[in-house]
Tab-separated table of C-alpha atoms and ligand atoms in Angstrom:
chain	number	residue	atom	x	y	z
A	6	MET	CA	191.871	95.470	162.498
A	7	ILE	CA	189.749	98.790	162.138
A	8	ALA	CA	191.326	99.437	158.861
A	9	GLU	CA	190.870	95.924	157.983
A	10	ASN	CA	186.871	96.420	158.694
A	11	LEU	CA	186.933	99.585	156.824
A	12	ILE	CA	188.137	98.409	153.796
A	13	ALA	CA	185.737	95.543	153.942
A	14	LYS	CA	182.845	97.754	154.459
A	15	MET	CA	183.909	99.960	151.585
A	16	GLN	CA	184.097	96.840	149.297
A	17	THR	CA	180.591	96.114	150.470
A	18	VAL	CA	179.455	99.145	149.902
A	19	LYS	CA	181.014	99.559	146.487
A	20	ALA	CA	179.722	95.888	145.460
A	21	LEU	CA	176.040	97.451	146.345
A	22	LEU	CA	176.355	100.643	144.343
A	23	SER	CA	177.798	98.569	141.204
A	24	GLY	CA	175.145	95.953	141.670
A	25	ALA	CA	171.899	98.348	142.381
A	26	ARG	CA	169.208	98.458	139.639
A	27	SER	CA	167.749	101.562	140.779
A	28	LEU	CA	169.686	103.915	142.820
A	29	VAL	CA	168.776	107.142	144.869
A	30	VAL	CA	171.542	109.466	145.943
A	31	LEU	CA	170.737	112.048	148.122
A	32	THR	CA	173.304	115.281	148.362
A	33	GLY	CA	173.638	118.014	150.980
A	34	ALA	CA	175.850	120.822	151.781
A	35	GLY	CA	178.725	118.782	152.678
A	36	VAL	CA	179.132	117.525	149.107
A	37	SER	CA	180.263	121.070	148.090
A	38	ALA	CA	182.335	121.892	151.047
A	39	GLU	CA	185.518	121.107	149.254
A	40	SER	CA	184.686	123.207	146.635
A	41	GLY	CA	184.695	126.006	148.847
A	42	VAL	CA	181.021	126.487	149.121
A	43	PRO	CA	180.322	127.090	153.090
A	44	THR	CA	177.773	124.653	154.769
A	45	PHE	CA	175.117	126.533	156.703
A	46	ARG	CA	175.879	124.856	159.968
A	47	GLY	CA	179.372	124.594	159.644
A	48	THR	CA	182.281	126.378	161.664
A	49	ASP	CA	182.177	129.323	159.698
A	50	GLY	CA	178.493	129.275	159.211
A	51	LEU	CA	178.113	133.064	159.468
A	52	TRP	CA	177.715	135.986	156.944
A	53	GLU	CA	178.399	139.433	157.931
A	54	GLU	CA	176.801	139.352	161.549
A	55	TYR	CA	173.981	136.989	160.738
A	56	ARG	CA	173.015	133.155	160.708
A	57	PRO	CA	172.226	132.295	157.266
A	58	GLU	CA	169.686	130.105	158.574
A	59	ASP	CA	168.028	133.368	159.976
A	60	LEU	CA	168.218	134.762	156.317
A	61	ALA	CA	166.762	131.875	153.997
A	62	ARG	CA	163.466	132.771	155.613
A	63	PRO	CA	160.138	134.434	153.534
A	64	GLU	CA	160.056	136.890	156.677
A	65	ALA	CA	163.661	137.940	156.250
A	66	PHE	CA	162.812	138.781	152.909
A	67	SER	CA	159.786	140.381	153.390
A	68	ARG	CA	160.970	142.818	156.036
A	69	ASP	CA	164.438	143.354	154.593
A	70	PRO	CA	164.528	142.601	150.926
A	71	GLU	CA	167.714	144.562	150.197
A	72	LEU	CA	169.551	142.945	152.878
A	73	ILE	CA	168.238	138.946	151.500
A	74	TRP	CA	169.348	140.186	147.765
A	75	ARG	CA	172.836	141.032	149.217
A	76	PHE	CA	173.394	137.699	150.890
A	77	TYR	CA	172.047	135.865	147.510
A	78	ASN	CA	174.108	138.119	145.350
A	79	TRP	CA	177.057	137.241	148.223
A	80	ARG	CA	176.400	133.514	147.379
A	81	ARG	CA	175.693	133.862	143.751
A	82	GLU	CA	179.241	135.071	143.460
A	83	LEU	CA	181.317	132.611	145.577
A	84	VAL	CA	179.484	129.720	144.160
A	85	GLY	CA	180.103	131.061	140.770
A	86	ARG	CA	184.097	130.775	141.193
A	87	CYS	CA	183.686	127.371	142.601
A	88	GLU	CA	184.522	124.289	140.710
A	89	PRO	CA	182.681	120.703	140.922
A	90	ASN	CA	185.030	118.772	143.333
A	91	PRO	CA	185.935	115.070	143.234
A	92	ALA	CA	182.898	114.068	145.060
A	93	HIS	CA	180.664	115.670	142.381
A	94	LEU	CA	182.848	114.218	139.810
A	95	ALA	CA	182.272	110.422	141.360
A	96	LEU	CA	178.911	110.714	141.493
A	97	ALA	CA	178.706	112.222	137.939
A	98	ALA	CA	180.573	108.766	137.255
A	99	LEU	CA	178.484	107.066	139.058
A	100	GLU	CA	175.151	107.925	137.083
A	101	ARG	CA	176.827	107.128	133.796
A	102	GLN	CA	177.181	103.585	134.908
A	103	ALA	CA	174.084	103.148	136.607
A	104	PRO	CA	171.131	101.344	134.997
A	105	GLU	CA	168.834	103.925	136.661
A	106	MET	CA	169.882	106.731	139.207
A	107	LEU	CA	168.609	109.813	140.235
A	108	LEU	CA	170.103	112.217	142.049
A	109	VAL	CA	168.245	114.352	144.760
A	110	THR	CA	169.920	117.377	145.916
A	111	GLN	CA	169.651	120.107	148.735
A	112	ASN	CA	171.715	121.713	147.003
A	113	VAL	CA	171.131	124.670	145.324
A	114	ASP	CA	174.609	125.672	143.748
A	115	GLY	CA	174.265	123.654	140.483
A	116	LEU	CA	177.528	122.009	141.010
A	117	HIS	CA	176.362	118.427	140.170
A	118	GLN	CA	174.477	119.415	136.787
A	119	ARG	CA	178.508	121.279	136.112
A	120	ALA	CA	180.025	117.881	137.056
A	121	GLY	CA	178.073	116.077	134.546
A	122	ASN	CA	174.697	114.436	136.277
A	123	ARG	CA	171.907	114.535	133.932
A	124	ASN	CA	169.504	113.367	136.067
A	125	VAL	CA	169.265	115.935	139.046
A	126	LEU	CA	166.183	116.994	141.299
A	127	GLU	CA	166.817	120.273	142.714
A	128	LEU	CA	164.742	119.635	146.225
A	129	HIS	CA	165.529	123.394	147.313
A	130	GLY	CA	165.596	125.209	143.861
A	131	SER	CA	168.733	127.199	142.614
A	132	LEU	CA	170.760	130.294	143.050
A	133	TRP	CA	170.701	130.471	139.151
A	134	ARG	CA	167.136	130.757	139.290
A	135	LEU	CA	165.034	134.051	139.925
A	136	GLN	CA	161.260	134.286	140.220
A	137	CYS	CA	158.651	136.948	140.546
A	138	THR	CA	157.048	137.841	143.940
A	139	VAL	CA	153.987	138.577	142.090
A	140	CYS	CA	153.336	137.015	138.698
A	141	THR	CA	154.335	133.857	137.645
A	142	TYR	CA	157.494	134.415	135.795
A	143	GLU	CA	160.672	132.786	136.075
A	144	GLU	CA	164.232	132.826	134.515
A	145	GLU	CA	167.693	131.319	134.572
A	146	ASN	CA	169.924	133.806	135.340
A	147	ARG	CA	173.969	133.965	135.960
A	148	THR	CA	174.620	137.387	135.298
A	149	ASP	CA	175.655	140.127	138.076
A	150	LEU	CA	172.160	141.341	139.566
A	151	PRO	CA	170.963	144.800	140.985
A	152	PRO	CA	170.515	145.524	144.505
A	153	LEU	CA	166.749	144.847	144.212
A	154	PRO	CA	165.870	143.159	140.650
A	155	ALA	CA	162.493	143.933	138.888
A	156	CYS	CA	160.286	141.575	136.941
A	157	PRO	CA	160.538	142.250	133.174
A	158	ARG	CA	157.265	141.352	132.655
A	159	CYS	CA	155.231	143.219	135.632
A	160	ASN	CA	158.067	145.159	137.413
A	161	ASN	CA	157.679	143.767	140.786
A	162	LEU	CA	160.434	142.463	142.989
A	163	LEU	CA	162.268	139.266	141.904
A	164	ARG	CA	163.210	136.699	144.631
A	165	PRO	CA	165.728	134.003	144.668
A	166	GLY	CA	164.271	130.544	143.072
A	167	VAL	CA	165.487	128.633	146.276
A	168	VAL	CA	162.887	126.642	149.061
A	169	TRP	CA	163.294	129.105	152.230
A	170	PHE	CA	162.883	127.223	155.567
A	171	GLY	CA	159.105	127.158	156.254
A	172	GLU	CA	158.115	126.649	152.192
A	173	GLN	CA	156.601	123.947	150.630
A	174	LEU	CA	158.656	122.288	148.317
A	175	PRO	CA	157.644	123.098	144.343
A	176	ALA	CA	154.641	121.419	143.737
A	177	GLY	CA	155.084	117.424	142.233
A	178	VAL	CA	158.939	117.712	143.525
A	179	LEU	CA	158.260	115.654	146.298
A	180	SER	CA	155.788	113.156	144.886
A	181	THR	CA	158.214	112.238	142.113
A	182	VAL	CA	161.338	111.753	145.117
A	183	LEU	CA	159.020	109.644	147.149
A	184	ASP	CA	157.949	107.522	144.027
A	185	THR	CA	161.542	106.928	143.032
A	186	VAL	CA	162.669	106.571	146.572
A	187	ALA	CA	160.302	103.625	147.031
A	188	LYS	CA	161.097	101.682	144.066
A	189	ALA	CA	165.243	102.241	144.795
A	190	ASP	CA	167.214	98.800	145.963
A	191	VAL	CA	169.730	101.353	147.173
A	192	MET	CA	169.887	104.708	148.699
A	193	LEU	CA	173.304	106.887	149.311
A	194	VAL	CA	173.121	109.807	151.252
A	195	ALA	CA	175.879	112.055	151.202
A	196	GLY	CA	177.258	115.199	153.079
A	197	THR	CA	173.956	116.237	154.889
A	198	SER	CA	173.739	116.735	158.388
A	199	SER	CA	169.991	114.910	157.972
A	200	VAL	CA	167.892	117.784	160.050
A	201	VAL	CA	166.239	119.550	157.285
A	202	GLN	CA	163.113	117.927	156.326
A	203	PRO	CA	161.515	116.108	154.666
A	204	ALA	CA	164.939	115.275	152.891
A	205	ALA	CA	165.971	113.932	156.249
A	206	SER	CA	163.248	111.346	155.995
A	207	LEU	CA	163.819	110.182	152.622
A	208	ALA	CA	166.370	107.521	153.779
A	209	HIS	CA	163.440	106.031	156.216
A	210	VAL	CA	161.222	105.829	153.271
A	211	ALA	CA	163.836	104.069	151.423
A	212	LYS	CA	164.617	101.822	154.130
A	213	ARG	CA	160.748	101.051	154.645
A	214	SER	CA	160.777	99.541	151.341
A	215	GLY	CA	163.658	97.210	151.443
A	216	ALA	CA	166.187	99.764	149.958
A	217	VAL	CA	169.958	99.303	151.458
A	218	THR	CA	170.863	102.771	152.862
A	219	ILE	CA	174.448	104.108	152.771
A	220	GLU	CA	175.721	107.492	154.671
A	221	VAL	CA	178.914	109.445	153.447
A	222	ASN	CA	179.495	112.456	155.851
A	223	LEU	CA	182.288	113.949	157.830
A	224	GLU	CA	180.846	113.016	161.092
A	225	PRO	CA	177.579	110.937	162.500
A	226	THR	CA	174.432	112.536	161.867
A	227	HIS	CA	170.659	111.945	163.174
A	228	ASN	CA	170.484	109.225	160.742
A	229	THR	CA	173.399	107.416	161.228
A	230	GLY	CA	171.905	104.997	163.418
A	231	PHE	CA	169.499	103.142	161.256
A	232	MET	CA	171.304	103.354	158.097
A	233	ASP	CA	172.799	99.659	156.750
A	234	PHE	CA	176.186	101.338	156.224
A	235	ALA	CA	178.160	104.656	157.285
A	236	LEU	CA	181.185	105.905	156.633
A	237	HIS	CA	182.554	108.714	157.992
A	238	GLY	CA	185.507	111.109	156.143
A	239	ARG	CA	185.393	113.648	153.676
A	240	ALA	CA	183.007	112.956	150.617
A	241	GLY	CA	185.861	114.043	148.169
A	242	GLU	CA	187.813	111.066	149.214
A	243	ILE	CA	185.266	108.577	149.977
A	244	LEU	CA	182.908	108.934	147.106
A	245	PRO	CA	185.775	108.410	144.171
A	246	GLN	CA	187.039	105.469	146.206
A	247	LEU	CA	183.277	103.868	146.215
A	248	VAL	CA	183.162	104.650	142.568
A	249	GLU	CA	186.453	103.869	141.341
A	250	GLY	CA	186.744	100.822	138.567
A	251	ILE	CA	182.600	100.208	138.780
B	28	NAD	P1	173.875	121.058	156.366
B	28	NAD	O1	174.917	122.459	156.595
B	28	NAD	O2	172.970	121.286	157.729
B	28	NAD	O3	174.868	119.792	156.479
B	28	NAD	C1	176.263	119.616	155.939
B	28	NAD	C2	176.640	118.267	156.459
B	28	NAD	O4	177.776	118.001	155.722
B	28	NAD	C3	177.304	118.163	158.104
B	28	NAD	O5	176.807	117.323	158.440
B	28	NAD	C4	178.670	118.248	158.034
B	28	NAD	O6	179.245	117.077	158.588
B	28	NAD	C5	178.748	117.528	156.401
B	28	NAD	N1	180.225	117.751	155.677
B	28	NAD	C6	181.059	118.908	156.015
B	28	NAD	N2	181.947	118.927	155.035
B	28	NAD	C7	182.036	117.685	154.628
B	28	NAD	C8	182.946	117.067	153.530
B	28	NAD	N3	183.948	117.484	153.201
B	28	NAD	N4	182.512	115.585	153.584
B	28	NAD	C9	181.139	115.213	153.761
B	28	NAD	N5	180.846	115.499	154.406
B	28	NAD	C10	180.697	117.153	155.099
B	28	NAD	O7	173.390	121.105	155.290
B	28	NAD	P2	172.156	120.346	154.503
B	28	NAD	O8	171.921	119.103	155.575
B	28	NAD	O9	172.371	120.415	153.133
B	28	NAD	O10	171.141	121.505	154.875
B	28	NAD	C11	171.393	122.923	154.773
B	28	NAD	C12	170.426	123.565	153.814
B	28	NAD	O11	170.812	124.628	153.274
B	28	NAD	C13	169.667	122.989	152.723
B	28	NAD	O12	168.553	122.799	152.626
B	28	NAD	C14	170.678	123.339	151.328
B	28	NAD	O13	169.396	123.860	150.486
B	28	NAD	C15	171.297	124.874	152.089
B	28	NAD	N6	172.350	124.936	151.627
B	28	NAD	C16	172.965	124.739	150.442
B	28	NAD	C17	174.522	124.730	150.191
B	28	NAD	C18	174.485	124.527	148.548
B	28	NAD	O14	174.215	124.583	147.909
B	28	NAD	N7	176.093	124.400	148.600
B	28	NAD	C19	174.893	125.456	150.985
B	28	NAD	C20	174.462	125.611	152.164
B	28	NAD	C21	173.242	125.534	152.514
B	29	ZN	ZN1	156.177	139.617	137.496
């Protein structure tokens, strides 16, 4: 009976995804977990003796930029060796067949773009972007970096082009996302614990505007209760099944 219910639920979600006119997908670290990219809140959420959540902060960078660059250079090296997994590939296939789809990601690893998604909005920036801490210089850079990389324009310290805890999202990004979410008829949320704002509230905005909301996550989240459909399991198994043949 349980298995039958699950099959029926999968079929309904599949029909919703294939019938969506305007689809928004929000992803989090869980979608990259099967590529070997650690999540922040998973069981292996430690780097050296630090919790990543304590390092991804502007105060931590001001206090000890060398430590924070060591953490980011370790993440760049780790992610540089990772490949998109079946969850990323399924979302790329979904974009190819959807009339309109925006993929909003909290991930900073660039794996959605590598899987083939074109319409990607990186809510929290990218590990592969560098920004000057003093002037407006920015660059895309995938090379090995020195312990304290310097701005080629003004010689001051560069920082990772990511949004740290306590920082504002880049100007304009949130309003673009909110506009698109408000127009969506289906919103799929995958692999996020739904505790980091404002990403966590986007599904609420979608639902208030009339969209059907779907969650795919390893375990129930803060948002599970109000989602129209919640499917619990590995994103790399569930998403390919949802997208297959549509
Ligand atoms: P999170 O670590 O808070 O939550 C990850 C969620 O994914 C958890 O609920 C977990 O149950 C679920 N999960 C784990 N493995 C899964 C799988 N195989 N299939 C489906 N679900 C799975 O991540 P978050 O909500 O994205 O928030 C963390 C913040 O840290 C974000 O702001 C993000 O920018 C940053 N971050 C990014 C990356 C990355 O780029 N890959 C990795 C770690 C953290
Ligand atoms: Zn500069």
